[in-house]
XYZ file of C-alpha atoms in Angstrom:
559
model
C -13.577 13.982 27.928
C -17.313 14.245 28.948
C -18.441 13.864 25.785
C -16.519 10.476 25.126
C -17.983 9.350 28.553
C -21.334 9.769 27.723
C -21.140 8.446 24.342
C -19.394 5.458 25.710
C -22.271 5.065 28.305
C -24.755 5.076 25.519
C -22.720 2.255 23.921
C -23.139 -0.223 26.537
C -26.431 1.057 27.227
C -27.421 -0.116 23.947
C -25.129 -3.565 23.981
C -27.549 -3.703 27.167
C -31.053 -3.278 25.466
C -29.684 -5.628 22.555
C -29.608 -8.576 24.654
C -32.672 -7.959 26.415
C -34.954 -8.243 23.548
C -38.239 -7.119 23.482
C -37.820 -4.848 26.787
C -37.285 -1.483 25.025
C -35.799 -0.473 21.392
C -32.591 1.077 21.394
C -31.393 3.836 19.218
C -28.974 4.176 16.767
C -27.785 6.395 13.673
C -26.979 3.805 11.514
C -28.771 0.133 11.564
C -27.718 -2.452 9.391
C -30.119 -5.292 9.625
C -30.528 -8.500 7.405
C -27.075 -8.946 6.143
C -24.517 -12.143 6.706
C -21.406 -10.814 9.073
C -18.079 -11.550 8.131
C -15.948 -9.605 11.049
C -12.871 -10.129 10.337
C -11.414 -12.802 12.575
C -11.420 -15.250 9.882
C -14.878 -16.827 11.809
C -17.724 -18.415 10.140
C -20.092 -15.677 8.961
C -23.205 -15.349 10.853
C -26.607 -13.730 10.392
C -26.585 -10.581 12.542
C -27.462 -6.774 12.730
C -25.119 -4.072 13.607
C -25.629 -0.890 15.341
C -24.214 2.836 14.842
C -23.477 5.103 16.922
C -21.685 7.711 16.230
C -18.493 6.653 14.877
C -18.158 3.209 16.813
C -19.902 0.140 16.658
C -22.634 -0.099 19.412
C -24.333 -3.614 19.128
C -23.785 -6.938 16.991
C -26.870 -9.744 17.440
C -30.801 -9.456 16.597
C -31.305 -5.935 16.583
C -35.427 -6.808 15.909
C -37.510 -3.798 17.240
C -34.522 -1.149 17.623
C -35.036 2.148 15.501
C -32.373 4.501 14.133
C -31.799 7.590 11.961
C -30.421 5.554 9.452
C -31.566 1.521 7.805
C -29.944 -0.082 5.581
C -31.539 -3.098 4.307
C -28.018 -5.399 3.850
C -30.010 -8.303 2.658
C -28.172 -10.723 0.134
C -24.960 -9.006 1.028
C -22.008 -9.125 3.182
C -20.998 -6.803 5.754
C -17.537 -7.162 6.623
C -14.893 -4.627 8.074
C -13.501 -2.055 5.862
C -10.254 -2.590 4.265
C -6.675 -1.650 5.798
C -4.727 -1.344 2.627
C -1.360 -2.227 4.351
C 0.856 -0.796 1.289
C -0.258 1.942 -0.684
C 1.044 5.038 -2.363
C -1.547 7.992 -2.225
C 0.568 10.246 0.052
C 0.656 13.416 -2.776
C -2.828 12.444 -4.616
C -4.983 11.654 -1.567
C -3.823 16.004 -1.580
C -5.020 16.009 -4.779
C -8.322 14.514 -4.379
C -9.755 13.592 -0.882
C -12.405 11.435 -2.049
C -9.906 8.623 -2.566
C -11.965 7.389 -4.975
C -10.192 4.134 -6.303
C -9.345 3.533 -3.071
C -13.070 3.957 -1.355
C -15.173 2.185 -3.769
C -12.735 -1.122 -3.659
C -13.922 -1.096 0.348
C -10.701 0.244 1.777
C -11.312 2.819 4.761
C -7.509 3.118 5.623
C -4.596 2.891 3.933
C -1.067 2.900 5.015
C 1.466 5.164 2.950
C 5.112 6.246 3.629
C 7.142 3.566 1.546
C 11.055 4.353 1.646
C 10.129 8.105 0.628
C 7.600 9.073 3.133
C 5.595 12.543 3.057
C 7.997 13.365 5.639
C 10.780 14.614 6.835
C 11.621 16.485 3.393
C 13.044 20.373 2.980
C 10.699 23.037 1.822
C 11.930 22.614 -1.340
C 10.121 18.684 -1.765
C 13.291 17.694 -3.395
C 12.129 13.946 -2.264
C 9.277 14.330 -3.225
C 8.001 17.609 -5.765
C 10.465 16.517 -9.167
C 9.099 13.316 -8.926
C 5.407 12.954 -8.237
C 3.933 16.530 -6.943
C 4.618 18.067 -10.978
C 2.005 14.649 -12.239
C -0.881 16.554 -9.942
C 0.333 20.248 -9.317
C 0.275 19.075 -6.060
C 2.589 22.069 -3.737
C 4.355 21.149 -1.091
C 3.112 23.124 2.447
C 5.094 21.065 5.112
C 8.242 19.570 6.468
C 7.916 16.646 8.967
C 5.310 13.869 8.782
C 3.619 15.518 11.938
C 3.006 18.798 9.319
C 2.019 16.555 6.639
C -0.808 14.982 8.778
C -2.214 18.698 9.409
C -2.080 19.853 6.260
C -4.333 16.481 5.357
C -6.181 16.971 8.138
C -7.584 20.310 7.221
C -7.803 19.331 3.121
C -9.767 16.113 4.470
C -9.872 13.277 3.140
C -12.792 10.012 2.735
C -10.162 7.410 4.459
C -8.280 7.464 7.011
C -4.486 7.706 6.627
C -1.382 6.061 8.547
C 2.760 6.472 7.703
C 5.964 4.947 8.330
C 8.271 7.114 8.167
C 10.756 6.546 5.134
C 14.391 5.980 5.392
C 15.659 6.774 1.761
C 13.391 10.327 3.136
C 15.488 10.557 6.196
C 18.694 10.055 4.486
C 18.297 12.317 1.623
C 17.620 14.983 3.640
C 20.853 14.351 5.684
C 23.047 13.934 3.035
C 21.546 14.490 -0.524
C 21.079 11.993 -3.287
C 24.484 10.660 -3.196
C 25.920 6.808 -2.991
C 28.420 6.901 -0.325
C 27.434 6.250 3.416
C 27.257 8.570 6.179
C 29.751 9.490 9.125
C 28.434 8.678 11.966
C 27.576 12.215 12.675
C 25.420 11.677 9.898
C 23.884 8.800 10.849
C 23.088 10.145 13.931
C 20.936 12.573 12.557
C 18.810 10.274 10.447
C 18.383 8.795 13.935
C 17.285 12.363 15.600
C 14.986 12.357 12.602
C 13.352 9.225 12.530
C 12.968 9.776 16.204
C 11.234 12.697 15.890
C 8.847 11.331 13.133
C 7.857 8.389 15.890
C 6.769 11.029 18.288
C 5.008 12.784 15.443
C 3.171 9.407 15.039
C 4.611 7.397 12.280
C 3.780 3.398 12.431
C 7.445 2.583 11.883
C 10.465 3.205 9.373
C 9.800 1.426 5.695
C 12.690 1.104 2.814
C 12.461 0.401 -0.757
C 15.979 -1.615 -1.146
C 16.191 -2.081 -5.084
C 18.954 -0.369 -6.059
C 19.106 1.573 -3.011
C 22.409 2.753 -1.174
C 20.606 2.349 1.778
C 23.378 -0.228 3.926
C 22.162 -3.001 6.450
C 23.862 -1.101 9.277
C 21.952 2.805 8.543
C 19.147 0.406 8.610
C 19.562 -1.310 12.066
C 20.305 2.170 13.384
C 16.725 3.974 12.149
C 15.162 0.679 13.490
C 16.038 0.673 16.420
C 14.950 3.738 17.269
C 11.333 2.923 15.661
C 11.813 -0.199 18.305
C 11.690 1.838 21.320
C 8.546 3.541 20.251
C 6.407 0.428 19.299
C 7.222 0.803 15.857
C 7.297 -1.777 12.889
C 9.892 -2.410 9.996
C 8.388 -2.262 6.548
C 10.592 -3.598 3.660
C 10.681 -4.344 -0.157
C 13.670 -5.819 0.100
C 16.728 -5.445 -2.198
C 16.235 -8.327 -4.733
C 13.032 -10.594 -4.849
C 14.766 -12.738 -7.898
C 17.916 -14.531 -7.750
C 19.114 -13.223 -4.767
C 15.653 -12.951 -2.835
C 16.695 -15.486 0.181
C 19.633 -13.334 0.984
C 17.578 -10.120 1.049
C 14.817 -12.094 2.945
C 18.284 -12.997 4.969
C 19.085 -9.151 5.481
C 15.345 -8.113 6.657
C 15.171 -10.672 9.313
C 18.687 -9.672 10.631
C 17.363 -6.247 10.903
C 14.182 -7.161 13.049
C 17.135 -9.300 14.958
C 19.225 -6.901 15.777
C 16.641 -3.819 15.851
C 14.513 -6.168 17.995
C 11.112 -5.060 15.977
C 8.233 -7.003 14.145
C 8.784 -7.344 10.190
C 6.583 -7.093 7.620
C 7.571 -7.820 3.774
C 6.408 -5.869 1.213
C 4.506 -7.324 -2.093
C 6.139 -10.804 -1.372
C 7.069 -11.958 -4.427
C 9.721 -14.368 -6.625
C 10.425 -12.101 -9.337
C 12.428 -14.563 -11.493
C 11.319 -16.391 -14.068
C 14.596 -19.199 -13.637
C 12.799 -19.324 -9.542
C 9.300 -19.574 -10.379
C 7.626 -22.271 -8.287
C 9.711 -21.433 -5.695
C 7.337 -19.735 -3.390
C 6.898 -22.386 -0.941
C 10.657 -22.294 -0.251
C 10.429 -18.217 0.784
C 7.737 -18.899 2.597
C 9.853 -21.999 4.427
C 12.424 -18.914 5.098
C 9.483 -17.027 7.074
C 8.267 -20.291 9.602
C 12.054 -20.886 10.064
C 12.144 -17.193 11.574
C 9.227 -17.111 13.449
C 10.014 -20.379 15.282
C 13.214 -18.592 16.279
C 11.417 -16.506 17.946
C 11.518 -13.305 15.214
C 7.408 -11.680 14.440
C 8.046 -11.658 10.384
C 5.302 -11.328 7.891
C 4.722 -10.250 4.478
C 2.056 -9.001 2.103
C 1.023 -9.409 -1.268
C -1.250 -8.249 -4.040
C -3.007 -10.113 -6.417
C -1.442 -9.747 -10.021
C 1.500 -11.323 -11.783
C 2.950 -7.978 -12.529
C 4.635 -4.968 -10.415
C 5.413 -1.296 -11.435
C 8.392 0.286 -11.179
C 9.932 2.901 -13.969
C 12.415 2.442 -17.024
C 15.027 4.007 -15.161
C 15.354 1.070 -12.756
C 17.196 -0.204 -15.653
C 19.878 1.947 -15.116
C 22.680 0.446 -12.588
C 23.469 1.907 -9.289
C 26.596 3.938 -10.117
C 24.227 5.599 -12.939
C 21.769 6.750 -10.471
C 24.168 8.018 -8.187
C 24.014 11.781 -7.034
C 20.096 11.655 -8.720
C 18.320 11.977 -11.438
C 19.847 14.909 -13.444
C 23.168 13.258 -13.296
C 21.546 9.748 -14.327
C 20.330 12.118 -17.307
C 23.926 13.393 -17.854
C 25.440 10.208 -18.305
C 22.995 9.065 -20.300
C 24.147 11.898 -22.980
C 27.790 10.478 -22.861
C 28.502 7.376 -25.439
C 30.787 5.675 -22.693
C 28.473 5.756 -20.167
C 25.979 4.375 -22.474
C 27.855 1.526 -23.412
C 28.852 0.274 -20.027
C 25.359 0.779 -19.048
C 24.544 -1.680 -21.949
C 27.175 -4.036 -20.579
C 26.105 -4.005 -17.528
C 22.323 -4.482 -18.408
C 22.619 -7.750 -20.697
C 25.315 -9.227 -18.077
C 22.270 -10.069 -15.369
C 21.998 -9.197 -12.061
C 24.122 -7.886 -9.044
C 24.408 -8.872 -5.481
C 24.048 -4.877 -5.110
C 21.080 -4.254 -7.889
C 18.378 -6.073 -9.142
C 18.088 -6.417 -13.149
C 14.610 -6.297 -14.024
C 15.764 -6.929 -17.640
C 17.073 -10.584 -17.075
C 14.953 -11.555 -14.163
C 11.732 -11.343 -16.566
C 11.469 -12.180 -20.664
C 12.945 -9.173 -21.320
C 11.679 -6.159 -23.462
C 8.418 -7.520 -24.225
C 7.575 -7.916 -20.118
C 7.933 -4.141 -20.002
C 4.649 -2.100 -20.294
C 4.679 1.356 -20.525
C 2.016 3.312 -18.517
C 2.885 6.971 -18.003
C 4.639 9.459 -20.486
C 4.841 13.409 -19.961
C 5.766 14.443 -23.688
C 3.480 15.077 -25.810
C 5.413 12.799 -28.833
C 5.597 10.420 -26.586
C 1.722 9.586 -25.804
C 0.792 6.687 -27.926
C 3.650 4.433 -26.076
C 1.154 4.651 -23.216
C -0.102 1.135 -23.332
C 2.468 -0.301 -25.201
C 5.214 -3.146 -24.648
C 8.231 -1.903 -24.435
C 9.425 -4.470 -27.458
C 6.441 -2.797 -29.212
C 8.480 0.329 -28.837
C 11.516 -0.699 -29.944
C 10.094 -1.911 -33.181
C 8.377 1.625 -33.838
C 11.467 3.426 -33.488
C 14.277 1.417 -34.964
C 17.698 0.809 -33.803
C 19.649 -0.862 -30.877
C 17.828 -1.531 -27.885
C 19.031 -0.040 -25.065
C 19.551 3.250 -27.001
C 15.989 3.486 -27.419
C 15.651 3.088 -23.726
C 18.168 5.559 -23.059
C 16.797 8.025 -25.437
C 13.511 7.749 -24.223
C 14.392 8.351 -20.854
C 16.388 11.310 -22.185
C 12.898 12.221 -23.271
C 10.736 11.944 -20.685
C 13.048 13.515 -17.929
C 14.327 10.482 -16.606
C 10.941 8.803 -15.598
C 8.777 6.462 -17.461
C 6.433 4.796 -15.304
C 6.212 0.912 -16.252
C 4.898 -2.255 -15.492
C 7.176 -5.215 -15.597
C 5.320 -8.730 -15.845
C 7.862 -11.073 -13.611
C 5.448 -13.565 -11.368
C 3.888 -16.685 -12.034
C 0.681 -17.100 -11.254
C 1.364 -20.542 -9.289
C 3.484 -18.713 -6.863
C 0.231 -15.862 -6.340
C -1.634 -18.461 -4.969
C 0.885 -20.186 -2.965
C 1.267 -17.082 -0.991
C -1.734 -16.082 -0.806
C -3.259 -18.789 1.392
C -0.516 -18.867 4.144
C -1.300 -17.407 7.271
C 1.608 -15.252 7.455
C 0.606 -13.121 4.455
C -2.019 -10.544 4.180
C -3.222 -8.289 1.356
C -2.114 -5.259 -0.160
C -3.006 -2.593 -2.751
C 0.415 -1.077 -3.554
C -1.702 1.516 -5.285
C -2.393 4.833 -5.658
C -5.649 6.685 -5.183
C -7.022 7.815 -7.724
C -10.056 8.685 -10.475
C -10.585 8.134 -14.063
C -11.267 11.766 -14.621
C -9.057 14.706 -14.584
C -5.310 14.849 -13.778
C -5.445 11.335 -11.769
C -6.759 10.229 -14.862
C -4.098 10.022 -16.580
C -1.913 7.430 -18.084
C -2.693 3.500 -18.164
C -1.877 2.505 -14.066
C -1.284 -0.679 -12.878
C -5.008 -2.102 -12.579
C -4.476 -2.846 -8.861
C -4.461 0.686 -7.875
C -8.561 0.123 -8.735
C -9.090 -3.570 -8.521
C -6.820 -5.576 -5.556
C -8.958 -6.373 -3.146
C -12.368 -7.174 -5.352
C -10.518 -9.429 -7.366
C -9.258 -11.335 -4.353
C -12.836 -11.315 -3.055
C -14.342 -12.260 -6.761
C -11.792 -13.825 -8.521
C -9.653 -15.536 -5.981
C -12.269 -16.267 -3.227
C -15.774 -16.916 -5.133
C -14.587 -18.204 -8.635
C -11.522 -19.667 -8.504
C -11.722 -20.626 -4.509
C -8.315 -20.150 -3.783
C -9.442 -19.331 -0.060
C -12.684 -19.018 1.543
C -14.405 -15.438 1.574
C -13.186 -15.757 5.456
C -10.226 -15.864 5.327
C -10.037 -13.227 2.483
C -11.824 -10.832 4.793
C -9.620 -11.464 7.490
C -5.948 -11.522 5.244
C -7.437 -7.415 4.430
C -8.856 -6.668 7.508
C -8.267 -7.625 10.958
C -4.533 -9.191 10.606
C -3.430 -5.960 8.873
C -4.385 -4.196 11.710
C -2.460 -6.658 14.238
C 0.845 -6.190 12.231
C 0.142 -2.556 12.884
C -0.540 -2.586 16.467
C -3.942 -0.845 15.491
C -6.287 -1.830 17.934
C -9.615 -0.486 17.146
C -10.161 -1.164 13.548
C -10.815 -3.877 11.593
C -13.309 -6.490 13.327
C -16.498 -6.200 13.457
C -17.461 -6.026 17.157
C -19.119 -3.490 19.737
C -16.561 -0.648 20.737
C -14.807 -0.672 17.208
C -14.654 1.814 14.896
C -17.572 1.923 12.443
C -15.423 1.221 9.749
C -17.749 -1.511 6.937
C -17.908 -2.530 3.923
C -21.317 -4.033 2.369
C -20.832 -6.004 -1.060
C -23.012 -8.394 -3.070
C -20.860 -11.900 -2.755
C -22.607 -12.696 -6.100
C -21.212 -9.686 -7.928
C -18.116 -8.186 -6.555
C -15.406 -7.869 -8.960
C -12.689 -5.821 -10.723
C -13.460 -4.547 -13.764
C -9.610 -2.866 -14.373
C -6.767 -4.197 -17.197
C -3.501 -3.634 -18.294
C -4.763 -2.553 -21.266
C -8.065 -0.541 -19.731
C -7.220 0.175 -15.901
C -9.197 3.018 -15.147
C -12.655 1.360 -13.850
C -14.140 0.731 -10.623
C -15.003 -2.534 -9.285
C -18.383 -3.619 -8.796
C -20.344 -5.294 -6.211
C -19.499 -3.017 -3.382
C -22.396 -1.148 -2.494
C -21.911 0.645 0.804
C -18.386 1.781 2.788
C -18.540 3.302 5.972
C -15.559 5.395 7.358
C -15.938 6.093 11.409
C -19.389 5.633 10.791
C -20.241 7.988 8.006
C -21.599 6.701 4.559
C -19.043 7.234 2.072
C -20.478 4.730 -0.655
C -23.998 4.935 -0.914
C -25.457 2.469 -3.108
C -22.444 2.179 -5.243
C -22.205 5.931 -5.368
C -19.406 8.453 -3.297
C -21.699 10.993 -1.389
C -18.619 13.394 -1.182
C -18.129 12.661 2.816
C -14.491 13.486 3.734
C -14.737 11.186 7.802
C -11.318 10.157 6.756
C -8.787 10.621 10.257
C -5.091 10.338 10.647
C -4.175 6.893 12.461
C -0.988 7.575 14.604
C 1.592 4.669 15.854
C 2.355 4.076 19.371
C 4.988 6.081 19.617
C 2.991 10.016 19.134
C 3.346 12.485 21.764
């Protein structure tokens, strides 16, 4: 407690000196002088210094005359807040690797993680987890709840700092299993006791991933209302974002209703080809909400494509009880043919059909395989695929997943480019990453990712900002920054301004772009030439000094 007092003393102390200029210099570790402030507000930029100390943000103005340990000369560049990647995925390879360094060198300083199937609550065993992801990395599983997982990544360390939801499709497995049916009410009280517990352990909120899920609108309510009474928020992808995306838009705003809790949509999108253009009517859906009096938002990233896997292809009732009886079924012929059926027939109020919501076969790029036969398909259409091998279709699909275990990471191409921009200049949606952490060498090397897990928020600021000016750099600072932290109820990140956390990023406006494909993902962006993380230099002149500053950022709810 003392030692927060005094450095808080030497904070205003040197907000003090800074406006008296020319009566004494004022100290700080870190100076950055001669560089154009964006902070994060969505402001004009402005010509200003900023001082360092320790891990918070001491002084903003004409810092003339004051000394430090540390100058760095930001002329010609822009120093703006570091990135709070709303949506991403690095929960097992931020384990892996602390250095984070896909996620670093693009300017982010905190990501968000827990999606659906958070970190925690799972059993020993990872089964929510370890089959799917941990066996990619060799990543081992050394906790239980979300409050372990933060310890164990505590002492690991990492260069950003990391925030969860807590996941429901988590929560429910470990009640009752990966099964279809719902749960008594005894049940459902203890995915309640759980998600409870994972509030207090300092989760942001409860998140679901609703394609295909079993997950019902009611098990939902229930987990978020107990998030409500800790401050939490709701994070969704909701259950169809193609023909039936207004009712599942329908479905998350009855849940922040009736849970009485801010929404936030995830990777807003109209994934249908037959609904393209459409965007300004989901977005209509989102003002209607709000002026009833319901806090919804959403979030995006900045490609026409998502990632899912093959096996999303496979219905509901052929997913049910998990994956090795998905891979049973696929052995029978009868199974295989109403699978078929049920594929080319379109979509389902209960499943969405990423088959006949995008051009089909040839939308379908595959990124990941594990066997060794299988290796050149990384990289290839899935049409491409079906060429090579001969034969029906959908039993190349089904053999392949036979194959591969049941999991073939892939990229489906459903978005027009039209609707990107519409949603990325309203006000109610921010930026995202949905990507993972990771580096082109060694085992997070592998594979061709989707090229946002290395170039989302560059491109915005090159592409989408400085080329193509979809939005001014403002506002793209701010949609990344600041307004990602509001949605979170994170208060001392993301602005630029004295007491803040030193949290920056320093990039040449001239030069900053991403430099990762489809076809070639694995390259960093360029033009961002410093990132500072609680007021450590992470990125030092474009390269990672091996600094792990990186600290856990708890909701409102942690005890």
């Amino acid at each position: 407690m003392r030692s927060k007092l005094i450095l808080a003393g030497l904070i205003v102390l040197a907000a003090s000196l800074a406006a008296c200029a020319g009566k004494t210099s004022p100290k700080f570790d870190i100076l950055i002088t001669g560089g154009t402030v964006i902070d994060g507000t969505g402001a004009p930029r402005r010509q200003v210094d900023v001082g360092i100390i320790a891990d918070t943000i001491a002084a903003v103005g004409d810092l003339a005359g004051a000394w430090s340990g540390r100058l760095i000369n930001a002329s010609g560049r822009i120093v703006a807040p570091g990135v709070i990647d709303i949506h991403g995925h690095s929960d097992y390879s931020i384990l892996v690797d602390g250095t984070a360094q896909s996620k670093i060198r693009q300017g982010v300083t905190t990501e968000i993680i827990g999606e659906a199937l958070s970190a925690g609550p799972i059993s020993r065993a990872g089964q929510n987890f370890k089959r799917v992801e941990a066996p990619l990395w060799d990543a081992d599983i050394e906790w239980s709840t979300l409050g372990e997982y933060f310890q164990v990544l505590e002492r690991r360390g990492s260069s950003i700092n990391i925030g969860s939801f807590v996941g429901t499709m988590s929560v429910r497995r470990y009640v009752i299993g990966d099964t279809n049916r719902n749960p008594s009410d005894v049940e459902l009280d203890s995915m309640c006791v759980l998600v409870d517990a994972a509030m207090r352990q300092g989760a942001l909120g409860v998140s679901s991933a609703l394609l295909g899920s079993p997950l019902t609108t009611a098990e939902l309510i229930a987990m978020a209302r107990v998030a409500s009474r800790h401050g939490g928020i709701y994070s969704t992808h909701v259950r169809d974002e193609g023909s039936l995306i207004f009712s599942s838009l329908d479905e998350a705003f009855r849940i922040g209703r009736e849970a009485d809790l801010p929404v936030d949509v995830i990777h807003l999108k109209v994934a249908e080809r037959d609904l393209w253009g459409r965007m300004d009517s989901v977005l209509a859906r989102f003002e209607q909400a709000r002026e009833e009096g319901l806090d919804v938002t959403a979030n995006m990233y900045p490609y026409i494509a998502g990632q899912n896997n093959l096996s999303a292809l496979i219905p509901p009732e052929g997913q049910d009880g998990g994956r090795d009886k998905m891979l049973e079924r696929l052995h029978d012929p009868g199974w295989r043919r109403q699978f078929k059926e049920t594929l080319y027939a379109g979509g389902r109020p209960d499943w969405y059909n990423h088959y006949t919501s995008s051009a089909g076969w040839e939308s379908m790029l595959v990124v990941s395989t594990k066997a060794e036969k299988n290796q050149d398909l990384i990289g290839r259409r899935m049409s491409e695929v079906i060429e090579m091998r001969g034969g029906e279709p959908t039993d190349v699909l089904f053999d392949l997943l036979l194959e591969e275990g049941g999991s073939v990471p892939t990229v489906y191409f459903l978005m027009s480019e039209e609707d990107v921009r519409t949603a990325m200049v309203h006000p109610l949606v921010s930026f995202c990453s949905d990507g993972v952490a990771v580096r082109p060498e060694g085992p997070l090397g592998k594979g061709k990712p989707h090229p946002r897990w290395y170039g989302s928020f560059p491109r915005i600021l090159g592409r989408y900002a400085r080329d193509q000016k979809v939005l001014s750099l403002e506002s793209a600072v701010h949609k990344m920054t600041w307004q990602n932290a509001e949605k979170l109820g994170i208060t001392g990140r993301g602005l630029i301004k004295v007491g803040m956390a030193a949290d920056l990023m320093l990039f040449d406006p001239e030069s900053v772009l991403d430099r990762a494909t489809f076809s070639d993902p694995h390259h960093y962006p360029e033009g961002i030439e410093y990132v500072l993380v609680n007021g450590t230099v992470v990125i030092d002149k474009g390269e990672h000094t091996g600094a792990l500053p990186g600290r856990i950022i708890y909701g409102p709810g942690r005890e």
